[in-house]
Coordinates of C-alpha atoms in Angstrom, one line a residue:
Chain A
M1 CA -8.9 -16.2 56.6
A2 CA -10.6 -17.5 59.6
A3 CA -8.6 -16.2 61.8
S4 CA -8.5 -13.4 60.5
M5 CA -12.8 -13.3 60.5
Q6 CA -12.3 -14.0 64.1
T7 CA -10.3 -10.9 64.9
F8 CA -13.1 -8.9 62.9
S9 CA -15.9 -9.7 64.5
R10 CA -13.7 -9.7 67.8
V11 CA -13.5 -6.2 67.0
C12 CA -16.6 -5.7 65.0
S13 CA -18.2 -6.0 68.4
T14 CA -17.4 -3.2 70.5
K15 CA -17.1 -0.5 67.7
H16 CA -18.9 0.3 64.0
P17 CA -18.7 -2.4 61.3
I18 CA -18.9 -0.9 58.3
K19 CA -15.8 1.2 59.3
E20 CA -13.4 -1.0 60.9
L21 CA -14.4 -2.9 57.4
I22 CA -12.6 -0.5 55.5
R23 CA -10.2 0.3 58.3
W24 CA -9.6 -2.8 58.0
Q25 CA -8.9 -3.8 54.0
I26 CA -6.4 -0.8 54.4
T27 CA -4.4 -1.8 56.8
K28 CA -4.8 -5.2 54.8
C29 CA -4.2 -3.7 51.5
S30 CA -0.9 -1.1 52.7
A31 CA 2.6 -3.2 51.6
L32 CA 4.8 -1.0 54.1
D33 CA 3.0 -1.8 56.7
R34 CA 2.6 -5.4 56.0
H35 CA 6.0 -7.1 58.4
K36 CA 6.1 -4.5 60.6
N37 CA 7.5 -5.1 64.1
G38 CA 7.5 -8.9 62.9
V39 CA 3.8 -9.6 62.9
H40 CA 1.5 -9.3 60.1
T41 CA -1.1 -6.2 60.6
S42 CA -3.7 -8.2 59.4
C43 CA -3.4 -9.9 62.5
R44 CA -3.4 -6.9 64.6
L45 CA -6.1 -4.9 66.1
L46 CA -6.9 -2.0 64.2
A47 CA -7.0 -0.5 67.7
D48 CA -3.6 -0.6 68.0
V49 CA -2.5 0.6 64.6
I50 CA -5.1 3.5 63.5
P51 CA -6.6 5.8 65.3
E52 CA -10.6 5.7 65.8
T53 CA -12.1 8.6 64.4
F54 CA -12.5 8.4 60.2
E55 CA -11.3 11.7 59.2
Q56 CA -7.9 10.6 60.4
K57 CA -8.2 7.3 58.0
T58 CA -8.7 9.4 54.9
E59 CA -5.8 11.6 56.2
N60 CA -3.7 8.5 56.2
K61 CA -5.2 7.5 53.2
A62 CA -3.9 11.3 51.5
E63 CA -0.7 10.9 53.2
K64 CA -0.5 7.3 52.0
I65 CA -0.8 8.8 48.6
S66 CA 0.8 12.0 48.9
K67 CA 3.9 9.3 49.9
A68 CA 3.4 7.9 46.0
M69 CA 3.4 11.3 44.8
R70 CA 6.7 11.9 46.6
L71 CA 8.2 9.3 45.1
Y72 CA 7.4 10.2 42.0
M73 CA 8.2 13.5 42.3
E74 CA 11.9 12.4 43.3
R75 CA 12.4 10.5 40.8
A76 CA 11.1 13.4 38.3
K77 CA 13.6 15.4 39.3
N78 CA 16.4 12.6 39.1
Y79 CA 15.8 12.4 35.2
N80 CA 15.6 15.7 35.1
S81 CA 18.8 16.2 36.3
M82 CA 20.1 13.6 34.8
I83 CA 19.1 14.8 31.1
D84 CA 20.8 18.2 32.1
K85 CA 24.0 16.5 33.2
E86 CA 23.9 14.6 30.1
I87 CA 23.4 18.1 28.0
D88 CA 26.1 19.9 29.6
E89 CA 28.4 17.2 28.1
Y90 CA 27.0 17.2 25.3
E91 CA 27.5 20.2 24.6
V92 CA 31.1 20.5 26.4
G93 CA 31.5 17.0 24.0
K94 CA 30.7 19.4 21.2
R95 CA 33.7 22.1 21.7
H96 CA 35.9 19.5 22.7
L97 CA 35.3 17.6 18.9
A98 CA 35.0 20.8 17.4
N99 CA 38.4 21.8 18.5
I100 CA 39.5 18.5 18.2
M101 CA 38.9 18.9 14.2
G102 CA 40.2 22.9 14.0
E103 CA 36.7 24.4 13.7
D104 CA 34.8 27.4 15.3
P105 CA 33.7 25.7 18.4
D106 CA 30.3 28.1 18.4
S107 CA 29.0 27.0 15.0
F108 CA 29.7 23.0 15.1
N109 CA 26.3 21.9 14.1
Q110 CA 24.8 17.6 14.9
D111 CA 25.9 17.3 10.5
D112 CA 29.6 18.7 12.1
I113 CA 29.8 16.3 14.3
D114 CA 28.6 13.2 12.5
R115 CA 31.2 13.9 10.1
A116 CA 33.9 13.8 12.4
I117 CA 32.7 11.1 14.0
K118 CA 33.3 9.1 10.5
Y119 CA 36.2 10.2 10.7
L120 CA 37.4 9.9 13.7
L121 CA 35.9 6.5 14.5
P122 CA 35.3 4.6 10.9
S123 CA 33.5 1.5 11.5
G124 CA 32.5 -0.9 8.8
L125 CA 29.8 -2.3 10.5
F126 CA 26.2 -3.2 8.8
E127 CA 23.9 -2.0 11.1
K128 CA 23.6 2.3 11.4
R129 CA 22.4 2.2 14.4
A130 CA 25.8 0.2 16.0
R131 CA 28.3 2.7 14.8
P132 CA 29.3 5.2 17.7
Q133 CA 27.6 8.2 17.3
M134 CA 26.5 11.6 19.4
K135 CA 23.8 12.8 19.6
H136 CA 21.2 15.1 22.0
P137 CA 20.1 13.3 24.5
Y138 CA 16.8 14.2 23.5
E139 CA 17.1 12.3 20.6
V140 CA 19.3 9.5 23.0
F141 CA 16.6 9.1 25.7
P142 CA 13.0 8.5 25.8
Q143 CA 10.8 11.5 26.5
R144 CA 8.6 11.5 29.3
K145 CA 5.6 12.6 30.1
E146 CA 5.4 15.5 33.3
A147 CA 3.6 15.0 36.3
L148 CA 0.4 12.6 35.6
F149 CA -1.3 13.5 38.8
G150 CA -1.1 15.9 41.6
K151 CA 0.1 16.8 45.0
D152 CA -3.9 15.3 46.1
G153 CA -3.8 12.2 43.6
R154 CA -5.6 13.5 41.3
P155 CA -4.6 13.1 37.6
H156 CA -4.2 16.6 35.6
H157 CA -5.4 14.6 32.4
Y158 CA -9.2 14.2 32.2
Q159 CA -8.7 10.6 30.2
F160 CA -6.1 9.8 32.2
Y161 CA -7.5 6.5 33.4
T162 CA -7.8 5.2 29.7
G163 CA -4.2 4.6 30.3
K164 CA -3.5 7.0 26.8
P165 CA -4.2 9.9 27.7
N166 CA -2.9 12.5 25.0
Y167 CA -4.3 9.5 22.2
H168 CA -8.1 9.4 24.2
G169 CA -7.9 13.4 24.7
L170 CA -6.8 14.0 20.9
L171 CA -9.9 11.6 19.5
H172 CA -12.3 13.1 21.6
D173 CA -11.1 16.8 20.2
I174 CA -10.9 15.8 16.9
N175 CA -14.5 14.5 17.3
M176 CA -15.3 17.9 19.9
K177 CA -14.1 20.1 16.3
Y178 CA -16.1 17.9 14.3
E179 CA -19.6 18.3 16.7
H180 CA -18.9 22.1 16.4
L181 CA -18.8 22.0 12.5
N182 CA -22.3 20.5 12.5
A183 CA -23.3 22.6 15.2
T184 CA -22.1 25.6 13.3
E185 CA -23.6 24.4 9.8
T186 CA -27.2 23.9 11.3
E187 CA -27.0 27.4 12.2
L188 CA -26.0 28.7 8.6
Y189 CA -28.9 27.0 7.4
K190 CA -31.0 28.6 9.8
N191 CA -29.7 31.9 8.4
G192 CA -29.5 30.9 4.7
K193 CA -25.6 31.7 4.7
M194 CA -24.7 28.4 3.6
A195 CA -24.2 29.3 -0.3
E196 CA -21.4 31.4 0.9
E197 CA -19.5 28.7 2.2
E198 CA -19.8 26.7 -0.6
D199 CA -16.4 27.2 -2.2
K200 CA -14.6 27.2 0.8
K201 CA -13.9 23.4 1.1
L202 CA -11.1 22.0 2.1
F203 CA -9.1 19.6 0.3
L204 CA -5.2 19.3 1.4
H205 CA -4.4 18.1 -1.9
G206 CA -0.9 16.8 -2.6
F207 CA -0.6 16.5 1.5
Q208 CA -0.8 12.5 3.7
W209 CA -1.7 12.5 7.4
I210 CA 1.4 12.1 9.1
D211 CA 2.7 8.4 9.7
H212 CA 2.2 5.8 12.8
K213 CA 5.9 6.2 14.2
T214 CA 5.7 10.5 13.8
L215 CA 2.4 10.1 15.4
T216 CA 4.2 7.6 18.7
K217 CA 6.6 10.0 19.1
Q218 CA 3.8 13.0 19.0
L219 CA 1.6 11.6 21.5
I220 CA 4.4 9.9 23.8
E221 CA 2.7 6.5 24.1
E222 CA 2.6 3.1 22.3
I223 CA 0.1 3.5 19.3
S224 CA -1.0 0.1 18.3
P225 CA -1.9 -0.3 14.4
Q226 CA -5.6 -0.1 15.0
E227 CA -5.5 2.3 17.3
Y228 CA -3.7 4.5 14.4
N229 CA -5.8 3.6 12.2
R230 CA -8.9 5.0 13.5
F231 CA -7.5 8.2 14.3
V232 CA -6.9 9.0 10.3
L233 CA -10.1 7.1 9.6
V234 CA -11.3 10.2 12.9
L235 CA -9.3 13.2 11.2
H236 CA -10.5 11.8 7.4
R237 CA -14.0 12.3 8.5
L238 CA -13.4 15.8 10.0
L239 CA -11.4 16.8 6.6
K240 CA -14.1 15.4 4.6
H241 CA -17.1 17.8 6.7
K242 CA -18.3 20.9 4.6
L243 CA -16.4 23.6 6.7
S244 CA -13.2 22.0 7.3
Y245 CA -11.4 24.8 6.1
K246 CA -11.9 26.2 9.6
E247 CA -10.2 23.8 11.1
E248 CA -7.3 23.9 9.1
E249 CA -4.9 24.8 11.0
F250 CA -5.4 22.0 13.2
L251 CA -5.3 19.3 10.4
L252 CA -2.4 20.6 8.9
K253 CA -0.2 20.0 11.9
Y254 CA -1.2 16.4 11.5
S255 CA 0.0 16.1 7.9
K256 CA 2.9 16.6 6.2
K257 CA 3.6 17.8 2.2
V258 CA 4.2 14.7 0.1
M259 CA 7.6 15.2 -2.5
T260 CA 6.1 14.1 -6.6
M261 CA 8.1 11.3 -7.8
S262 CA 9.9 13.1 -10.5
Q263 CA 11.8 15.3 -8.1
F264 CA 13.5 12.2 -6.9
R265 CA 15.4 12.1 -10.2
S266 CA 17.9 14.4 -11.7
I267 CA 18.5 15.1 -15.4
E268 CA 21.3 14.1 -16.5
K269 CA 22.9 16.3 -19.3
P270 CA 24.0 14.4 -22.1
L271 CA 27.4 14.1 -23.0
I272 CA 29.4 15.0 -26.3
D273 CA 31.9 12.5 -28.3
S274 CA 35.0 13.1 -30.2
D275 CA 32.6 13.6 -33.5
G276 CA 30.9 16.9 -31.6
R277 CA 27.6 14.5 -31.6
E278 CA 25.6 13.8 -28.4
Y279 CA 25.2 10.5 -26.7
S280 CA 24.5 9.5 -23.5
E281 CA 25.0 6.1 -21.5
A282 CA 23.0 3.9 -19.2
T283 CA 22.9 0.8 -18.6
G284 CA 20.2 -1.9 -17.6
R285 CA 19.1 -5.4 -16.1
R286 CA 16.6 -7.8 -16.0
K287 CA 16.8 -11.3 -14.5
T288 CA 20.7 -12.3 -14.9
S289 CA 20.7 -9.7 -18.2
N290 CA 23.0 -6.7 -18.0
A291 CA 22.8 -4.1 -21.4
T292 CA 24.6 -1.2 -21.9
V293 CA 23.2 1.4 -24.3
T294 CA 24.5 4.6 -26.2
V295 CA 21.7 6.7 -27.5
Y296 CA 23.5 9.1 -29.6
N297 CA 21.1 12.0 -30.9
N298 CA 20.6 13.5 -34.4
G299 CA 20.5 10.1 -35.6
S300 CA 17.8 8.2 -38.6
G301 CA 16.7 5.1 -36.4
Q302 CA 19.8 3.1 -37.2
I303 CA 20.1 0.3 -34.3
S304 CA 23.0 -2.2 -33.4
I305 CA 23.3 -4.8 -30.8
N306 CA 26.1 -6.9 -30.0
G307 CA 26.7 -5.7 -33.9
Q308 CA 24.2 -6.9 -35.0
D309 CA 20.4 -5.8 -36.8
L310 CA 17.2 -5.7 -34.5
A311 CA 17.6 -9.1 -36.1
Y312 CA 19.4 -9.9 -32.8
F313 CA 15.8 -10.7 -31.6
K314 CA 14.1 -13.2 -33.5
D315 CA 10.8 -12.4 -32.2
I316 CA 8.7 -9.8 -33.3
H317 CA 7.4 -9.4 -30.5
Q318 CA 10.8 -8.9 -28.6
R319 CA 11.2 -6.6 -31.0
E320 CA 8.3 -4.3 -30.7
Q321 CA 9.3 -4.0 -26.7
L322 CA 12.7 -2.5 -27.9
L323 CA 10.7 0.3 -29.9
F324 CA 8.0 0.7 -26.3
P325 CA 9.9 3.3 -25.0
L326 CA 11.0 5.3 -28.5
Q327 CA 7.5 4.8 -30.0
L328 CA 5.9 6.8 -26.3
V329 CA 8.7 9.7 -26.9
N330 CA 8.5 9.5 -30.5
K331 CA 12.1 9.2 -31.3
I332 CA 11.7 6.4 -33.5
D333 CA 13.9 7.0 -36.9
K334 CA 15.4 10.2 -34.9
V335 CA 18.3 8.4 -32.6
D336 CA 20.5 6.2 -33.2
I337 CA 21.1 3.2 -30.9
V338 CA 24.3 1.5 -29.9
A339 CA 23.2 -1.7 -26.9
T340 CA 25.7 -5.0 -25.5
V341 CA 24.0 -7.4 -23.7
E342 CA 25.3 -10.6 -22.1
G343 CA 23.7 -13.0 -20.0
G344 CA 20.0 -14.9 -19.6
G345 CA 17.6 -15.7 -22.0
S346 CA 16.1 -13.5 -25.0
S347 CA 12.8 -12.3 -22.7
G348 CA 16.0 -10.6 -19.9
Q349 CA 18.2 -9.4 -22.6
T350 CA 15.6 -7.4 -24.3
G351 CA 14.0 -6.3 -20.6
A352 CA 17.3 -4.9 -20.1
I353 CA 17.7 -3.0 -22.8
R354 CA 14.4 -2.1 -22.7
L355 CA 15.3 -0.1 -19.4
A356 CA 18.6 0.7 -20.6
L357 CA 17.0 2.9 -23.7
A358 CA 14.4 4.3 -21.8
H359 CA 17.6 5.8 -19.0
A360 CA 19.2 7.0 -21.8
L361 CA 16.6 9.0 -23.7
C362 CA 15.3 10.6 -20.7
S363 CA 18.9 12.9 -21.8
F364 CA 17.2 14.1 -25.0
V365 CA 13.0 14.6 -24.0
D366 CA 11.7 17.2 -21.7
T367 CA 10.4 16.4 -18.2
D368 CA 6.8 15.7 -19.8
S369 CA 8.0 13.0 -21.8
I370 CA 10.3 11.2 -18.9
E371 CA 7.0 11.4 -16.0
R372 CA 5.6 10.2 -18.9
L373 CA 8.2 6.9 -19.4
R374 CA 8.2 6.7 -16.2
L375 CA 3.8 6.2 -15.7
A376 CA 4.3 3.6 -18.1
G377 CA 6.2 1.8 -15.7
L378 CA 9.4 2.0 -18.8
L379 CA 11.8 3.3 -16.5
T380 CA 11.5 1.0 -13.4
K381 CA 13.7 -1.9 -13.0
D382 CA 12.0 -5.0 -13.5
P383 CA 12.4 -6.8 -9.7
R384 CA 11.3 -10.4 -10.3
T385 CA 13.6 -13.4 -10.6
R386 CA 13.7 -16.6 -10.7
E387 CA 11.9 -18.5 -7.2
R388 CA 14.3 -20.4 -5.7
K389 CA 13.4 -24.5 -5.1
K390 CA 12.5 -25.0 -1.0
P391 CA 13.6 -28.3 0.8
G392 CA 10.7 -31.0 0.2
Q393 CA 8.9 -29.6 -2.6
P394 CA 10.1 -30.7 -5.6
G395 CA 10.1 -27.3 -7.3
A396 CA 9.6 -23.6 -6.0
R397 CA 5.9 -24.0 -5.6
K398 CA 4.9 -27.9 -6.6
K399 CA 4.2 -29.9 -4.0
P400 CA 4.4 -33.4 -3.7
T401 CA 1.2 -35.7 -4.4
W402 CA -1.3 -35.4 -1.6
K403 CA -2.3 -37.6 0.0
R404 CA -5.3 -37.8 2.9
R405 CA -3.9 -40.2 4.8
Chain B
M1 CA -9.3 7.7 -0.4
I2 CA -7.7 6.3 2.9
K3 CA -5.2 3.7 3.0
L4 CA -4.6 2.1 6.3
V5 CA -1.4 0.7 8.1
N6 CA -0.9 -3.2 7.6
G7 CA -2.6 -5.7 9.7
S8 CA -6.2 -4.1 8.6
D9 CA -5.9 -5.0 5.4
P10 CA -3.5 -6.9 3.1
G11 CA -2.8 -4.7 0.2
S12 CA -2.1 -1.5 2.4
S13 CA 0.3 1.7 2.7
A14 CA -0.1 4.5 5.4
S15 CA -2.6 6.9 5.2
Q16 CA -2.8 9.6 2.4
V17 CA -5.4 12.2 1.1
F18 CA -5.6 11.9 -2.4
K19 CA -8.0 11.8 -5.4
T20 CA -7.8 8.4 -6.3
E21 CA -11.3 9.4 -9.0
N22 CA -8.9 9.5 -12.1
C23 CA -6.7 6.6 -11.0
L24 CA -6.5 3.9 -13.3
C25 CA -5.5 0.9 -11.1
S26 CA -7.0 -1.4 -8.4
N27 CA -5.7 -1.4 -5.1
W28 CA -6.7 -5.0 -4.6
L29 CA -3.6 -7.2 -4.9
P30 CA -3.6 -10.8 -5.7
H31 CA -3.5 -12.5 -2.8
V32 CA -0.2 -14.4 -3.2
R33 CA 2.3 -15.1 -0.7
T34 CA 5.2 -12.5 -1.5
L35 CA 5.1 -9.6 -3.8
R36 CA 8.6 -9.1 -5.4
Y37 CA 7.3 -5.1 -5.1
D38 CA 6.7 -2.6 -2.5
V39 CA 3.0 -2.2 -1.5
N40 CA 3.1 1.4 -2.5
H41 CA 4.3 0.3 -6.0
Q42 CA 1.3 1.6 -8.9
E43 CA 0.2 -0.4 -11.9
P44 CA 1.8 1.2 -14.8
T45 CA -0.3 3.4 -17.2
I46 CA -0.2 1.5 -20.7
D47 CA -3.0 3.9 -23.1
K48 CA -1.7 5.9 -24.5
S49 CA -4.3 8.1 -24.4
K50 CA -4.4 8.4 -21.1
L51 CA -1.3 9.1 -21.0
F52 CA -0.8 12.2 -23.1
G53 CA -4.2 13.2 -21.6
T54 CA -4.6 15.2 -18.6
I55 CA -3.2 13.8 -15.5
E56 CA -4.0 16.3 -12.1
E57 CA -1.3 17.6 -9.8
D58 CA -3.0 15.8 -6.9
D59 CA -3.1 12.3 -8.8
I60 CA -2.1 9.2 -6.6
R61 CA 0.3 8.1 -9.9
R62 CA 2.7 11.4 -9.2
F63 CA 3.8 10.3 -5.5
K64 CA 4.4 7.2 -5.5
P65 CA 6.8 4.9 -7.7
I66 CA 5.0 2.9 -10.5
K67 CA 6.0 -1.3 -11.4
A68 CA 8.1 -1.8 -14.5
A69 CA 5.5 -2.8 -17.7
T70 CA 6.2 -6.3 -18.2
N71 CA 7.5 -7.9 -21.7
D72 CA 4.1 -8.4 -22.6
Q73 CA 2.9 -5.3 -23.2
S74 CA 3.7 -2.0 -25.1
T75 CA 1.9 1.3 -26.1
S76 CA 1.5 0.3 -29.9
V77 CA -1.4 0.1 -32.0
F78 CA -1.0 -3.3 -32.3
Y79 CA -1.4 -4.4 -28.4
S80 CA -4.5 -5.6 -27.1
A81 CA -4.6 -6.5 -23.4
T82 CA -7.4 -8.8 -23.9
L83 CA -5.4 -10.6 -26.6
E84 CA -3.0 -10.9 -24.0
K85 CA -4.4 -12.5 -21.1
F86 CA -5.7 -15.0 -23.9
I87 CA -2.1 -15.9 -24.9
N88 CA -1.4 -16.7 -21.2
M89 CA -5.0 -18.9 -21.5
V90 CA -3.9 -20.9 -24.0
M91 CA -0.5 -21.6 -23.7
K92 CA 0.8 -24.6 -21.7
D93 CA 4.5 -25.1 -19.7
G94 CA 5.5 -21.9 -20.0
K95 CA 5.9 -22.2 -24.6
K96 CA 4.6 -17.9 -25.2
L97 CA 6.0 -18.6 -28.9
V98 CA 3.1 -21.4 -29.0
A99 CA 1.0 -20.3 -27.6
R100 CA 1.6 -16.5 -29.5
K101 CA 1.1 -18.4 -32.4
I102 CA -1.7 -20.2 -31.9
V103 CA -3.7 -16.2 -31.7
N104 CA -1.8 -15.1 -34.0
E105 CA -3.1 -18.2 -36.2
M106 CA -6.5 -18.3 -34.9
L107 CA -7.2 -14.3 -36.1
E108 CA -5.1 -15.9 -39.7
N109 CA -7.9 -17.3 -40.1
I110 CA -10.5 -15.0 -38.6
K111 CA -9.5 -12.3 -40.9
M112 CA -9.2 -15.0 -44.2
T113 CA -12.9 -16.4 -44.0
Q114 CA -14.1 -13.0 -43.5
V115 CA -12.2 -11.6 -45.9
E116 CA -13.5 -14.0 -48.5
K117 CA -17.0 -13.6 -47.4
F118 CA -16.6 -10.1 -48.5
N119 CA -14.8 -10.8 -51.5
R120 CA -17.7 -13.7 -52.7
C121 CA -20.5 -11.1 -51.6
E122 CA -22.3 -9.2 -54.4
N123 CA -24.9 -7.0 -52.6
E124 CA -23.4 -3.9 -51.3
K125 CA -25.2 -3.3 -48.4
E126 CA -24.4 -6.8 -47.2
K127 CA -20.6 -6.4 -48.2
M128 CA -21.1 -3.0 -45.4
E129 CA -21.9 -5.4 -42.2
I130 CA -19.4 -8.1 -42.8
E131 CA -16.4 -6.6 -40.4
C132 CA -12.7 -8.0 -41.3
N133 CA -11.1 -6.9 -38.6
P134 CA -10.8 -9.9 -36.4
E135 CA -9.8 -8.5 -33.3
I136 CA -13.5 -7.0 -33.5
I137 CA -14.8 -10.4 -33.7
F138 CA -13.1 -11.7 -31.3
N139 CA -14.3 -9.5 -28.8
Q140 CA -17.5 -9.4 -29.3
G141 CA -17.4 -13.5 -29.8
L142 CA -15.8 -13.6 -25.8
E143 CA -19.2 -11.0 -25.5
N144 CA -21.2 -13.5 -26.1
I145 CA -19.4 -16.3 -23.8
K146 CA -18.9 -14.2 -20.8
P147 CA -21.8 -15.2 -17.8
V148 CA -23.7 -12.7 -16.1
L149 CA -24.5 -14.7 -12.9
M150 CA -23.0 -17.2 -11.5
L151 CA -23.5 -20.1 -8.7
T152 CA -21.2 -19.8 -5.9
P153 CA -21.6 -22.6 -3.0
I154 CA -22.7 -21.0 0.3
I155 CA -22.5 -23.1 3.3
K156 CA -26.0 -22.3 6.3
G157 CA -26.9 -24.5 8.5
G158 CA -24.5 -27.0 7.4
V159 CA -25.9 -27.1 4.2
S160 CA -24.3 -26.7 0.9
Y161 CA -26.3 -24.2 -2.0
K162 CA -25.3 -23.3 -4.7
V163 CA -26.5 -19.4 -4.7
P164 CA -26.8 -17.6 -7.7
V165 CA -24.5 -14.6 -7.3
A166 CA -23.9 -11.6 -9.7
C167 CA -20.5 -12.7 -12.0
P168 CA -17.8 -9.9 -11.0
V169 CA -15.9 -8.4 -14.6
H170 CA -12.4 -9.5 -13.7
R171 CA -14.7 -13.5 -13.3
Q172 CA -16.4 -13.0 -16.8
K173 CA -13.8 -13.1 -18.6
F174 CA -11.6 -15.2 -16.9
L175 CA -14.5 -18.1 -17.5
A176 CA -15.5 -16.7 -21.3
M177 CA -11.4 -17.1 -21.7
K178 CA -11.3 -20.7 -20.2
W179 CA -14.2 -22.7 -21.6
L180 CA -13.5 -21.2 -25.0
V181 CA -9.8 -22.7 -24.8
E182 CA -11.4 -25.7 -23.1
S183 CA -14.0 -26.2 -26.0
C184 CA -11.3 -26.4 -28.5
R185 CA -9.2 -28.7 -25.7
D186 CA -11.9 -31.0 -26.3
R187 CA -11.7 -31.6 -30.3
E188 CA -10.4 -33.5 -32.6
R189 CA -6.6 -33.1 -32.5
K190 CA -5.9 -33.4 -35.7
I191 CA -7.5 -30.2 -36.6
P192 CA -5.0 -27.0 -35.2
M193 CA -5.5 -24.9 -32.3
G194 CA -5.5 -22.6 -34.2
K195 CA -8.3 -23.4 -36.6
K196 CA -10.5 -24.5 -34.3
L197 CA -10.6 -21.4 -31.8
A198 CA -11.5 -19.1 -35.3
Y199 CA -14.7 -22.2 -35.4
E200 CA -15.4 -21.9 -31.8
I201 CA -15.2 -18.1 -31.9
F202 CA -17.7 -17.4 -35.3
D203 CA -19.8 -19.9 -33.4
A204 CA -19.7 -17.1 -30.7
Y205 CA -20.1 -14.8 -32.5
K206 CA -23.6 -15.4 -34.0
N207 CA -24.4 -16.7 -30.6
E208 CA -24.2 -20.9 -31.7
G209 CA -21.6 -23.5 -30.4
K210 CA -20.6 -25.5 -27.5
C211 CA -19.8 -22.3 -25.2
V212 CA -22.5 -20.3 -25.5
R213 CA -24.7 -23.5 -24.3
R214 CA -22.2 -23.7 -21.9
K215 CA -23.5 -19.9 -20.4
Q216 CA -27.0 -20.8 -21.4
E217 CA -27.0 -24.0 -19.6
L218 CA -25.1 -22.3 -16.1
L219 CA -28.1 -19.1 -16.3
R220 CA -30.7 -22.0 -16.2
Q221 CA -28.9 -23.3 -13.2
C222 CA -28.8 -20.0 -11.7
E223 CA -32.5 -19.5 -12.8
E224 CA -33.4 -22.6 -10.8
N225 CA -31.8 -22.1 -8.4
R226 CA -33.0 -18.0 -7.4
A227 CA -34.5 -19.0 -4.3
F228 CA -31.9 -18.9 -2.4
A229 CA -30.6 -16.1 -4.3
H230 CA -31.3 -14.3 -0.7
F231 CA -28.4 -16.3 1.0
R232 CA -26.1 -13.8 -0.7
Y233 CA -26.1 -12.0 2.7

């Protein structure tokens, strides 16, 4: 440090101090010129390295930036050419695969490829992502952003220096829209035309905001959970605005439709046995009990559990549990039930039979009743099981006596 | 209502734009180490009137999986959520049958006493006023034991103060049931628990007895400490 200060003061005496300091700093920071000709640049006289004028110093800066830009452009070009090559390979490979499978190469799509690979290269690996795959390069290689700054080193995006320009730009856009709507609202109030806008409020029923992963993919930036939460809050604020219907298109871009749970259930048709009676079968589990229930339509309310009557369960409460699904769909004395159950205790067996019964009843009942059964929690398997004992403890949760010391 | 990503909120899921005004379930999850159910699962609807009533198209329960109904729940006429909770509080060592028997005995005792009174009564007007439904008496008794305020310890400047605070509804229920059971357990062992509970409930129904006194004691303490009420926040 002392040596460089001496050289600096030597230089300073002859030339303009501030300009020299700037030039000095530039040379010091330039990693490219660090060890030119075996001598550390910071120790060399600036006059030897750079010409005197200030304008030429900025040109040097521009040269350096354009050099960085050139390297950046080169890397981008290489990447693009690599991707193009991969795409060509993929297309050719697709056609080969189609020929191997004996199918039409022109109409061979991704589903066909998946099937073909599964057939030709069967794998028993549990991790599906470790199995052989053939996907389009856009799905395999992570997406990259286009050139972020121009030849002069000036970034294209006005939020570039936030580090996450797309994310912050998006938040900014949403807020700008909100401000704009506020301004529109005041105008309408002034003109007395707000009353017309009363009925047009946007609700977006049955829609969900896009989830975290989708947003990350869309913005090609790493979004933390807190940032995602902020994004959702801001979007929601825009939706809640009275005039949000004006931004419906924008809001729909960031929402996706949700499927109702009832759409996931396929309606099973009842079977017909040798006597011509309609019946349906279902299995149910609870803790370690397994139950199989056959429900016969057009019955008289006869119940048989492992050959016995309802008296198989000694507790009235447990018998009431079996009647729960029947009571909800009004089939108490209208169906016959034959149940076999094994394993577990009385309570577990009750739960198993109840579940199987509810599932079996779905074949004889309309969709509204099925939805009611579902909402009452009768169609869900109870996942609760006995919690294991942990080492160092006497039980699952119980701990040894606490001693202060 | 908005729901946010995990990390900021213990019981949350992916964000949604649903109307939850009609949703019965609260999204408050108990702070237990692990949950057997996925965070998305909603509480089941046991009330028959609500099941057969209107459930809107955009109700959150239409889009989410529902938890399984427990072995105690049912849509029958005889089901009462308060009584089931009370049975759990009376229960010791997981002996549900014994607990249920005790509570049934309590209800039976209440009913018998009231019916006896009803039959003995000669005045028509008074007869009409005698309540024979044990569940109603039980509920009313509990209501009389529920404290409106409670004391919470708040540390300010190194000193722990007992500050009177509005008692939340679930805490009121819990305290009322807890006091009821505790006072009965303290009593003579020779008398069956069902009978003891019945006596306590009758006292509470008339706003007398040990439990109601305990509640009044608590409210008196809250009144004494009302100077600290501004420490709430």
